[in-house]
Amino acid sequence: MSELPAYLRIASDLRAKIVSGQLRAADRLPSLARLMERYAVSSTIVRNALAILAREGLIEGRSGSGVYVRDARRLVRRSNGRQQRTESGSASPFARDAAAGGQQGGWESDSAEEAATEEVAARLAIEPGDPVMRTRYRYLADGHPVQLATSWEPLAVTRGTSVERPEEGAAVGVVARMDHIGVRVDDAEERVTWRAADETELAGLELPQRGGYVLVIRRTYFAAGVPVETADIVLDAGRYELLYRIPIE
Amino acid sequence: MSELPAYLRIASDLRAKIVSGQLRAADRLPSLARLMERYAVSSTIVRNALAILAREGLIEGRSGSGVYVRDARRLVRRSNGRQQRTESGSASPFARDAAAGGQQGGWESDSAEEAATEEVAARLAIEPGDPVMRTRYRYLADGHPVQLATSWEPLAVTRGTSVERPEEGAAVGVVARMDHIGVRVDDAEERVTWRAADETELAGLELPQRGGYVLVIRRTYFAAGVPVETADIVLDAGRYELLYRIPIE
DNA sequence: TAGTGGTCTAGACCACAAT
DNA sequence: TTGTGGTCTAGACCACTAC
């Protein structure tokens, strides 16, 4: 019944073996020559099938060695509004997630003052060109980068305060930092989308150079309806699961 | 600096033109022959580049005619706990989203009693084999399918009540349906992941037959900590954006 | 009929790993 | 040195569309 072209049939077949666990992380797939025999197709067709799985992050080819199943350990990013404030002072949301996954969390960051672009201005409900503090984060779990983020805060809110530079307070998260200067964050909005990773992200997330996909979360924090921080959070789409707890009413 | 292989360079180049709006929905790309000339590569390389973009849902080839930019209109799925109960009686969450997007919403569904699989049992905190009501939904916007969903409800909760068959009350959503039988849903959990679409989903979502990607939301509703419904919701990853509003504290 | 995209073959050449 | 995967060429054959 399946009238799929050969390269898709091979890709589906191998994909099923990986997601079902029949092939496990770090296992070596049969060589190209063997796959050509088994499926009775040319090398090009096998290569096409493997290229699809590589872009999905399921396998990784090593020239001269073989094709291996990639570690697909699920990382979880929790977004749990109700717990954010009570846990402040102890750890950032990211550090909490890492600890929950039994991993050693860490991050790098750098900040600079910039003028708001049109898009950032719209998200922060300020004027294009207004001064913002831009911070880039790179989050690590067990030494490997797993999240990239860029945040923007209107300097009209934080200028001259003790939390003007986010990196110094990154350990506790945005909600707790804003609490310090009397800004009560009471609401957040997250917009989740998916797209192909760009070159910077491929390198920054240690994705295979041949490409990969990311989930992008555009998050904005509000205090009494006024945006006080917005961020783009970029995650390896094949490795991450996003967990939302939603109180009803 | 960019040492990308030709097929990825071409894919990135065309992708950039599409997402930037330089090439718009329904525009026709140059023919394979022209792209071969422009990039000075063989047909295979151009085809590889186009295959990547097709799998991403950005383009669609029509044999004998040309390659066209696909309509990438963003659909938004809102998950807004605080408004769910107050809006009940008027429309389901899906119908509300469709209306917000200026579209005509609709759905098909079919229900049957089944025995809980191990996975469903774990999600509903019941025993494998316990009876559940399984319902499959297919949501339409302007006549086109945009969401697939399968839900499971423990019959221990709904057996013999007026909402035993979810389809008859689908118009109002789970929270309002459960309200009718005195079950106060007060919490929901959603787990968002991404993966390749399977054959059923390709057909059900009118995705290109050559493949595509979906966002999968595994949602569970709770009443006083007890799971009363769980569902797998499948969305075209290239068309949908997920919007979460998160009250802090 | 001419042009289009979709699938597939049968290789070549290279860098690299394992030995 | 042999085998491996990554990139790429130069086509063929087919189904389909537009004219």
Coordinates of C-alpha atoms (C1' of nucleotides) in Angstrom, one line a residue:
Chain A
M1 CA 0.0 0.0 0.0
S2 CA 2.8 2.3 0.8
E3 CA 3.7 4.1 -2.5
L4 CA 6.4 6.2 -0.9
P5 CA 9.5 6.9 -3.0
A6 CA 12.4 4.8 -1.9
Y7 CA 14.4 7.5 -0.1
L8 CA 11.4 8.4 2.1
R9 CA 10.6 4.8 2.8
I10 CA 14.2 4.2 3.9
A11 CA 14.1 7.4 6.0
S12 CA 10.8 6.4 7.7
D13 CA 12.1 2.8 8.3
L14 CA 15.3 4.0 10.0
R15 CA 13.4 6.7 11.9
A16 CA 11.0 4.2 13.2
K17 CA 13.9 2.0 14.4
I18 CA 15.4 5.0 16.2
V19 CA 12.3 6.4 17.9
S20 CA 11.1 3.0 18.9
G21 CA 14.5 2.3 20.6
Q22 CA 15.4 -0.6 18.3
L23 CA 18.4 1.5 17.5
R24 CA 19.8 3.3 20.5
A25 CA 21.9 6.3 21.1
A26 CA 25.5 5.9 19.9
D27 CA 24.6 2.8 17.9
R28 CA 26.2 2.6 14.5
L29 CA 24.0 2.2 11.5
P30 CA 24.9 -0.2 8.7
S31 CA 27.3 1.4 6.3
L32 CA 26.1 3.0 3.1
A33 CA 27.2 0.0 1.1
R34 CA 25.2 -2.3 3.3
L35 CA 22.1 -0.1 3.2
M36 CA 22.4 0.0 -0.6
E37 CA 22.4 -3.8 -0.7
R38 CA 19.6 -4.1 1.8
Y39 CA 17.2 -1.7 0.1
A40 CA 18.5 -2.4 -3.4
V41 CA 19.0 1.2 -4.3
S42 CA 21.8 3.5 -5.4
S43 CA 24.1 5.3 -3.0
T44 CA 22.4 8.6 -3.8
I45 CA 19.1 7.4 -2.5
V46 CA 20.6 6.1 0.8
R47 CA 22.4 9.4 1.2
N48 CA 19.2 11.3 0.6
A49 CA 17.5 9.3 3.3
L50 CA 20.3 9.8 5.8
A51 CA 20.4 13.5 5.1
I52 CA 16.8 13.9 6.1
L53 CA 17.4 12.1 9.4
A54 CA 20.6 14.1 10.0
R55 CA 18.6 17.4 9.6
E56 CA 16.1 16.1 12.1
G57 CA 18.9 15.6 14.6
L58 CA 18.4 11.8 14.9
I59 CA 21.7 10.7 13.4
E60 CA 25.2 12.1 12.9
G61 CA 27.6 10.9 10.2
R62 CA 31.3 10.8 11.0
S63 CA 33.4 10.8 7.9
G64 CA 35.7 7.8 7.8
S65 CA 33.9 6.1 10.7
G66 CA 30.2 5.6 10.2
V67 CA 26.7 6.9 10.9
Y68 CA 25.6 7.0 14.5
V69 CA 22.4 7.5 16.4
R70 CA 22.5 10.8 18.2
D71 CA 21.7 11.2 21.9
A72 CA 18.1 12.3 22.0
R73 CA 17.8 12.8 25.7
R74 CA 14.8 15.0 26.4
L75 CA 15.6 18.2 28.1
V76 CA 12.6 19.9 29.8
R77 CA 12.0 23.6 30.0
R78 CA 9.4 24.4 32.6
S79 CA 7.3 27.5 32.5
N80 CA 5.5 27.5 35.8
G81 CA 4.2 31.0 36.6
R82 CA 3.0 30.1 40.1
Q83 CA 6.3 29.0 41.3
Q84 CA 8.5 31.6 39.9
R85 CA 8.4 34.1 42.7
T86 CA 8.4 31.8 45.6
E87 CA 11.6 30.1 44.3
S88 CA 13.3 33.4 43.7
G89 CA 16.5 33.9 45.5
S90 CA 17.4 30.2 45.2
A91 CA 18.0 29.7 41.5
S92 CA 17.0 30.9 38.0
P93 CA 14.3 29.0 36.1
F94 CA 17.0 27.5 33.9
A95 CA 19.2 26.3 36.8
R96 CA 16.1 24.7 38.3
D97 CA 15.4 22.8 35.1
A98 CA 18.9 21.6 34.9
A99 CA 18.9 20.4 38.5
A100 CA 15.6 18.6 37.9
G101 CA 17.2 16.8 35.0
G102 CA 20.2 15.8 37.1
Q103 CA 22.5 18.1 35.3
Q104 CA 25.0 20.8 36.1
G105 CA 23.7 24.1 34.8
G106 CA 25.7 27.2 33.9
W107 CA 25.6 30.1 31.6
E108 CA 27.6 32.8 29.9
S109 CA 26.3 36.3 29.1
D110 CA 27.2 39.7 27.8
S111 CA 25.3 42.9 27.9
A112 CA 25.3 46.2 26.1
E113 CA 23.2 49.2 25.7
E114 CA 21.5 49.5 22.4
A115 CA 18.8 51.4 20.6
A116 CA 15.5 49.4 20.2
T117 CA 14.8 48.1 16.8
E118 CA 11.4 48.4 15.4
E119 CA 10.5 44.8 16.4
V120 CA 11.9 45.1 19.9
A121 CA 10.2 48.5 20.4
A122 CA 6.8 47.0 19.4
R123 CA 7.3 44.1 21.9
L124 CA 8.2 46.5 24.7
A125 CA 5.6 49.1 23.8
I126 CA 8.3 51.8 23.5
E127 CA 9.6 53.9 20.6
P128 CA 12.1 52.6 18.0
G129 CA 15.5 54.0 19.0
D130 CA 14.7 54.2 22.7
P131 CA 17.6 52.8 24.8
V132 CA 17.4 49.2 25.9
M133 CA 19.8 46.8 27.6
R134 CA 20.5 43.9 25.4
T135 CA 21.9 40.7 26.9
R136 CA 22.9 37.5 25.2
Y137 CA 22.9 34.3 27.2
R138 CA 24.3 30.9 26.4
Y139 CA 23.1 28.2 28.8
L140 CA 25.0 25.1 29.5
A141 CA 24.0 21.7 30.9
D142 CA 26.9 19.5 31.8
G143 CA 29.2 21.7 29.8
H144 CA 27.2 21.6 26.6
P145 CA 25.2 24.5 25.3
V146 CA 21.5 23.7 25.2
Q147 CA 19.8 27.1 25.1
L148 CA 20.6 30.5 23.5
A149 CA 18.7 33.6 24.5
T150 CA 18.7 37.3 23.8
S151 CA 16.8 39.6 26.1
W152 CA 16.0 43.3 25.9
E153 CA 14.9 45.5 28.8
P154 CA 13.8 49.1 28.5
L155 CA 16.4 51.3 30.3
A156 CA 13.5 53.6 31.2
V157 CA 12.7 50.9 33.8
T158 CA 16.2 49.9 35.0
R159 CA 18.5 52.8 34.4
G160 CA 20.5 53.7 37.5
T161 CA 19.2 50.7 39.5
S162 CA 21.2 47.9 41.0
V163 CA 19.8 45.5 38.3
E164 CA 20.7 47.6 35.3
R165 CA 23.0 44.9 34.1
P166 CA 21.0 41.7 33.9
E167 CA 24.0 39.4 34.0
E168 CA 24.8 40.3 37.6
G169 CA 21.4 39.1 38.7
A170 CA 20.9 36.3 36.2
A171 CA 21.1 33.7 38.9
V172 CA 17.7 34.5 40.2
G173 CA 15.6 35.2 37.1
V174 CA 13.8 38.2 35.8
V175 CA 10.9 38.2 38.2
A176 CA 13.1 38.3 41.3
R177 CA 15.5 40.9 39.8
M178 CA 12.6 43.2 39.1
D179 CA 11.2 42.6 42.6
H180 CA 14.5 44.1 43.9
I181 CA 13.7 47.5 42.3
G182 CA 10.0 47.4 43.2
V183 CA 8.7 46.3 39.8
R184 CA 6.1 43.6 40.4
V185 CA 6.1 41.3 37.4
D186 CA 2.6 39.7 37.3
D187 CA 2.2 38.3 33.9
A188 CA 4.2 36.7 31.1
E189 CA 3.4 35.8 27.5
E190 CA 5.3 33.2 25.5
R191 CA 4.9 32.6 21.7
V192 CA 6.3 29.3 20.5
T193 CA 7.4 28.8 16.9
W194 CA 9.6 26.5 14.9
R195 CA 12.1 27.1 12.2
A196 CA 15.5 26.1 10.6
A197 CA 18.5 27.1 12.7
D198 CA 20.7 29.8 11.3
E199 CA 24.5 29.5 11.1
T200 CA 25.1 31.2 14.5
E201 CA 22.6 28.9 16.2
L202 CA 24.1 25.8 14.6
A203 CA 27.5 26.7 16.1
G204 CA 26.1 28.1 19.4
L205 CA 24.0 25.0 20.1
E206 CA 26.5 22.4 18.8
L207 CA 24.0 21.2 16.2
P208 CA 25.3 19.2 13.2
Q209 CA 26.8 21.6 10.7
R210 CA 24.5 20.2 8.0
G211 CA 21.6 21.9 9.6
G212 CA 19.0 21.5 12.3
Y213 CA 15.8 22.9 13.7
V214 CA 15.0 25.0 16.7
L215 CA 12.1 26.0 18.8
V216 CA 11.9 29.8 19.3
I217 CA 10.1 31.3 22.3
R218 CA 9.4 35.0 22.2
R219 CA 8.7 35.8 25.8
T220 CA 7.6 39.1 27.3
Y221 CA 7.2 39.9 31.0
F222 CA 4.6 42.5 32.1
A223 CA 4.2 44.5 35.3
A224 CA 0.7 45.9 35.6
G225 CA 0.3 45.5 31.8
V226 CA 3.6 47.3 31.0
P227 CA 6.3 45.2 29.3
V228 CA 9.5 45.2 31.3
E229 CA 11.5 42.5 29.5
T230 CA 11.3 40.6 26.3
A231 CA 13.5 37.8 25.0
D232 CA 14.1 35.3 22.2
I233 CA 14.9 31.9 23.5
V234 CA 16.3 29.4 21.1
L235 CA 16.3 25.6 21.8
D236 CA 17.3 22.5 19.9
A237 CA 13.9 21.3 18.6
G238 CA 15.0 17.7 18.7
R239 CA 16.2 17.7 22.3
Y240 CA 13.8 19.9 24.1
E241 CA 10.3 19.5 25.5
L242 CA 8.4 22.6 26.8
L243 CA 6.3 22.1 29.8
Y244 CA 3.5 24.5 30.7
R245 CA 1.3 24.4 33.7
I246 CA -1.9 26.4 33.2
P247 CA -4.2 27.2 36.1
I248 CA -7.8 27.3 34.9
E249 CA -9.8 30.5 35.8
Chain B
M1 CA 33.9 32.9 5.6
S2 CA 30.8 30.8 4.7
E3 CA 32.2 27.4 3.7
L4 CA 28.8 25.9 3.4
P5 CA 28.3 23.2 0.7
A6 CA 26.4 24.5 -2.4
Y7 CA 23.1 22.8 -1.7
L8 CA 22.9 24.3 1.8
R9 CA 24.0 27.7 0.5
I10 CA 21.2 27.6 -2.1
A11 CA 18.7 26.4 0.5
S12 CA 19.7 29.2 2.9
D13 CA 19.6 31.8 0.1
L14 CA 16.1 30.9 -1.1
R15 CA 14.9 30.5 2.5
A16 CA 16.1 34.0 3.4
K17 CA 14.2 35.4 0.4
I18 CA 11.0 33.6 1.5
V19 CA 11.0 34.5 5.2
S20 CA 12.1 38.1 4.4
G21 CA 9.1 38.5 2.1
Q22 CA 11.2 39.1 -1.0
L23 CA 9.5 36.0 -2.4
R24 CA 5.8 35.9 -1.4
A25 CA 3.2 33.3 -1.0
A26 CA 2.2 31.8 -4.4
D27 CA 5.2 33.3 -6.1
R28 CA 6.9 31.0 -8.6
L29 CA 10.6 30.3 -8.1
P30 CA 12.9 30.2 -11.1
S31 CA 12.8 26.9 -12.9
L32 CA 15.4 24.2 -12.1
A33 CA 17.2 25.0 -15.3
R34 CA 17.5 28.7 -14.3
L35 CA 18.6 27.9 -10.8
M36 CA 21.3 25.5 -12.2
E37 CA 22.6 28.4 -14.3
R38 CA 22.4 31.0 -11.6
Y39 CA 24.3 28.9 -9.0
A40 CA 26.4 27.1 -11.5
V41 CA 25.7 23.6 -10.1
S42 CA 24.1 20.4 -11.4
S43 CA 20.4 19.7 -11.3
T44 CA 20.9 17.3 -8.4
I45 CA 22.3 20.0 -6.1
V46 CA 19.4 22.3 -6.9
R47 CA 16.9 19.5 -6.3
N48 CA 18.5 18.7 -2.9
A49 CA 18.2 22.4 -1.9
L50 CA 14.6 22.5 -2.9
A51 CA 13.8 19.2 -1.1
I52 CA 15.0 20.7 2.1
L53 CA 12.7 23.7 1.8
A54 CA 9.8 21.5 0.7
R55 CA 10.2 19.5 3.9
E56 CA 10.2 22.7 5.9
G57 CA 6.8 23.6 4.3
L58 CA 8.2 26.7 2.7
I59 CA 7.7 25.7 -0.9
E60 CA 5.6 23.2 -2.9
G61 CA 6.6 21.8 -6.3
R62 CA 4.0 21.1 -8.9
S63 CA 5.1 18.7 -11.5
G64 CA 4.8 20.2 -15.0
S65 CA 4.2 23.7 -13.7
G66 CA 6.9 25.0 -11.3
V67 CA 7.9 25.5 -7.7
Y68 CA 5.8 27.9 -5.7
V69 CA 6.1 29.6 -2.3
R70 CA 3.6 28.1 0.1
D71 CA 1.1 30.1 2.1
A72 CA 2.8 30.6 5.5
R73 CA 0.0 32.3 7.2
R74 CA 0.5 32.1 10.9
L75 CA -2.2 30.4 12.8
V76 CA -2.3 31.1 16.5
R77 CA -3.3 28.6 19.1
R78 CA -4.0 30.3 22.4
S79 CA -3.8 28.6 25.7
N80 CA -5.2 31.0 28.2
G81 CA -6.3 29.4 31.4
R82 CA -7.9 32.4 33.0
Q83 CA -10.4 32.9 30.2
Q84 CA -11.4 29.3 29.6
R85 CA -14.2 29.1 32.1
T86 CA -15.6 32.5 31.6
E87 CA -16.0 32.0 27.9
S88 CA -17.5 28.6 28.2
G89 CA -21.0 28.3 26.7
S90 CA -20.0 30.5 23.8
A91 CA -17.4 28.6 21.9
S92 CA -14.6 26.0 22.2
P93 CA -11.0 27.2 22.5
F94 CA -10.4 26.2 18.8
A95 CA -13.4 28.1 17.5
R96 CA -12.3 31.2 19.5
D97 CA -8.8 31.0 17.9
A98 CA -10.3 30.6 14.4
A99 CA -12.6 33.6 14.9
A100 CA -9.7 35.7 16.2
G101 CA -7.9 34.8 13.0
G102 CA -10.9 35.9 10.9
Q103 CA -11.6 32.3 9.8
Q104 CA -14.5 30.0 9.7
G105 CA -13.8 27.2 12.2
G106 CA -15.3 23.7 12.2
W107 CA -14.4 20.1 13.2
E108 CA -15.1 16.5 12.7
S109 CA -14.9 13.9 15.4
D110 CA -15.6 10.3 16.2
S111 CA -15.7 8.6 19.6
A112 CA -15.4 5.0 20.8
E113 CA -14.9 3.2 24.0
E114 CA -11.5 1.6 24.4
A115 CA -9.2 0.1 26.9
A116 CA -6.4 2.4 28.1
T117 CA -3.0 1.7 26.8
E118 CA 0.0 1.8 29.1
E119 CA 0.9 5.3 28.1
V120 CA -2.7 6.7 28.3
A121 CA -3.1 4.9 31.7
A122 CA 0.0 6.6 33.0
R123 CA -1.2 10.0 31.8
L124 CA -4.6 9.5 33.4
A125 CA -3.3 7.9 36.6
I126 CA -5.5 4.8 36.0
E127 CA -4.7 1.2 35.3
P128 CA -3.8 -0.1 31.8
G129 CA -7.0 -1.7 30.4
D130 CA -9.3 0.5 32.3
P131 CA -12.1 1.8 30.0
V132 CA -11.7 5.2 28.4
M133 CA -13.6 7.2 25.8
R134 CA -11.3 7.9 22.9
T135 CA -12.2 10.7 20.5
R136 CA -10.4 11.8 17.4
Y137 CA -10.9 15.4 16.2
R138 CA -10.0 17.0 13.0
Y139 CA -10.3 20.8 13.1
L140 CA -10.9 22.9 10.1
A141 CA -10.2 26.6 9.3
D142 CA -11.9 27.9 6.2
G143 CA -12.5 24.3 5.1
H144 CA -8.8 23.2 5.5
P145 CA -7.6 20.8 8.2
V146 CA -5.2 22.6 10.5
Q147 CA -5.2 20.5 13.7
L148 CA -5.6 16.8 14.6
A149 CA -6.3 15.7 18.1
T150 CA -7.0 12.5 19.9
S151 CA -8.4 12.7 23.5
W152 CA -8.9 10.1 26.1
E153 CA -11.3 10.4 29.1
P154 CA -11.6 7.9 31.9
L155 CA -15.1 6.5 31.8
A156 CA -14.9 6.2 35.6
V157 CA -15.5 10.0 35.5
T158 CA -18.1 10.4 32.7
R159 CA -19.9 7.0 32.4
G160 CA -23.6 7.5 32.4
T161 CA -23.5 11.3 32.4
S162 CA -24.7 13.7 29.7
V163 CA -21.2 14.3 28.5
E164 CA -20.1 10.7 28.1
R165 CA -19.6 11.3 24.4
P166 CA -17.3 14.3 24.0
E167 CA -18.3 15.1 20.5
E168 CA -21.8 16.2 21.5
G169 CA -20.3 18.8 23.7
A170 CA -17.2 19.6 21.8
A171 CA -18.5 23.0 21.0
V172 CA -17.8 24.3 24.4
G173 CA -14.5 22.7 25.4
V174 CA -13.4 20.3 28.1
V175 CA -13.6 22.7 31.0
A176 CA -17.2 23.6 30.4
R177 CA -18.3 20.0 29.6
M178 CA -16.8 18.8 32.9
D179 CA -18.5 21.7 34.7
H180 CA -21.9 20.2 33.5
I181 CA -21.3 17.1 35.6
G182 CA -19.9 18.9 38.5
V183 CA -16.2 18.2 37.8
R184 CA -14.3 21.4 38.4
V185 CA -11.3 21.4 36.1
D186 CA -8.7 23.7 37.8
D187 CA -5.4 22.9 36.2
A188 CA -3.9 21.9 32.9
E189 CA -0.5 20.7 31.8
E190 CA 0.8 20.9 28.2
R191 CA 4.0 19.3 27.0
V192 CA 5.2 20.7 23.6
T193 CA 7.5 18.6 21.3
W194 CA 8.4 18.6 17.7
R195 CA 8.9 15.7 15.3
A196 CA 8.5 14.5 11.7
A197 CA 4.9 14.0 10.6
D198 CA 3.8 10.4 10.0
E199 CA 1.8 9.3 7.0
T200 CA -1.5 9.7 8.6
E201 CA -0.7 13.2 9.7
L202 CA 0.6 14.2 6.3
A203 CA -2.7 13.2 4.8
G204 CA -4.9 14.5 7.7
L205 CA -3.2 18.0 7.7
E206 CA -2.9 18.3 3.9
L207 CA 0.9 18.5 4.3
P208 CA 3.1 18.0 1.2
Q209 CA 3.4 14.3 0.6
R210 CA 7.1 14.5 0.6
G211 CA 7.1 15.2 4.3
G212 CA 6.7 17.8 6.9
Y213 CA 7.0 18.6 10.6
V214 CA 4.5 18.9 13.4
L215 CA 4.3 20.3 16.8
V216 CA 2.8 17.8 19.3
I217 CA 1.1 19.0 22.5
R218 CA 0.4 16.4 25.1
R219 CA -2.2 18.0 27.3
T220 CA -3.8 16.8 30.5
Y221 CA -6.6 18.4 32.4
F222 CA -6.9 18.0 36.2
A223 CA -9.7 18.4 38.7
A224 CA -8.3 18.7 42.2
G225 CA -5.2 16.9 41.1
V226 CA -6.9 14.1 39.4
P227 CA -6.5 13.8 35.6
V228 CA -9.9 13.9 33.9
E229 CA -8.8 14.2 30.2
T230 CA -5.6 13.9 28.2
A231 CA -5.0 14.6 24.6
D232 CA -2.4 14.6 21.8
I233 CA -2.8 17.7 19.7
V234 CA -0.9 17.7 16.4
L235 CA -0.3 21.0 14.5
D236 CA 1.6 21.9 11.3
A237 CA 4.9 23.2 12.7
G238 CA 5.4 25.6 9.9
R239 CA 2.0 27.2 10.1
Y240 CA 1.2 27.4 13.8
E241 CA 2.3 29.6 16.6
L242 CA 1.5 28.6 20.2
L243 CA 0.6 31.4 22.6
Y244 CA 0.8 31.0 26.3
R245 CA -0.3 33.6 28.9
I246 CA 1.3 32.9 32.2
P247 CA 0.2 34.6 35.4
I248 CA 3.1 35.0 37.8
E249 CA 2.6 33.8 41.3
Chain C
dT1 C1' 5.1 19.4 -28.1
dA2 C1' 8.1 21.5 -25.1
dG3 C1' 9.1 22.5 -20.5
dT4 C1' 8.4 21.3 -15.8
dG5 C1' 9.5 18.9 -11.4
dG6 C1' 10.1 14.0 -9.0
dT7 C1' 12.8 10.0 -8.7
dC8 C1' 16.8 7.4 -9.4
dT9 C1' 21.3 5.6 -11.4
dA10 C1' 26.2 5.2 -11.6
dG11 C1' 29.6 6.9 -10.8
dA12 C1' 33.9 10.6 -9.4
dC13 C1' 36.6 13.1 -6.0
dC14 C1' 37.7 14.4 -1.4
dA15 C1' 38.7 14.2 3.7
dC16 C1' 38.9 11.4 7.3
dA17 C1' 39.2 7.1 10.5
dA18 C1' 40.7 2.7 11.6
dT19 C1' 44.3 -0.6 10.8
Chain D
dT1 C1' 45.8 0.9 2.7
dT2 C1' 41.1 0.2 3.0
dG3 C1' 36.7 1.6 4.1
dT4 C1' 33.9 5.4 5.5
dG5 C1' 30.8 9.3 4.8
dG6 C1' 30.1 14.2 2.3
dT7 C1' 29.7 16.5 -1.9
dC8 C1' 28.8 16.8 -6.6
dT9 C1' 28.3 15.6 -11.8
dA10 C1' 25.7 14.2 -15.8
dG11 C1' 22.7 12.3 -17.1
dA12 C1' 17.9 8.9 -17.7
dC13 C1' 13.0 8.1 -17.2
dC14 C1' 8.5 9.3 -15.8
dA15 C1' 4.2 12.0 -15.0
dC16 C1' 2.4 16.1 -15.5
dT17 C1' 1.2 21.0 -17.2
dA18 C1' 0.8 24.7 -20.4
dC19 C1' 0.3 25.8 -24.9

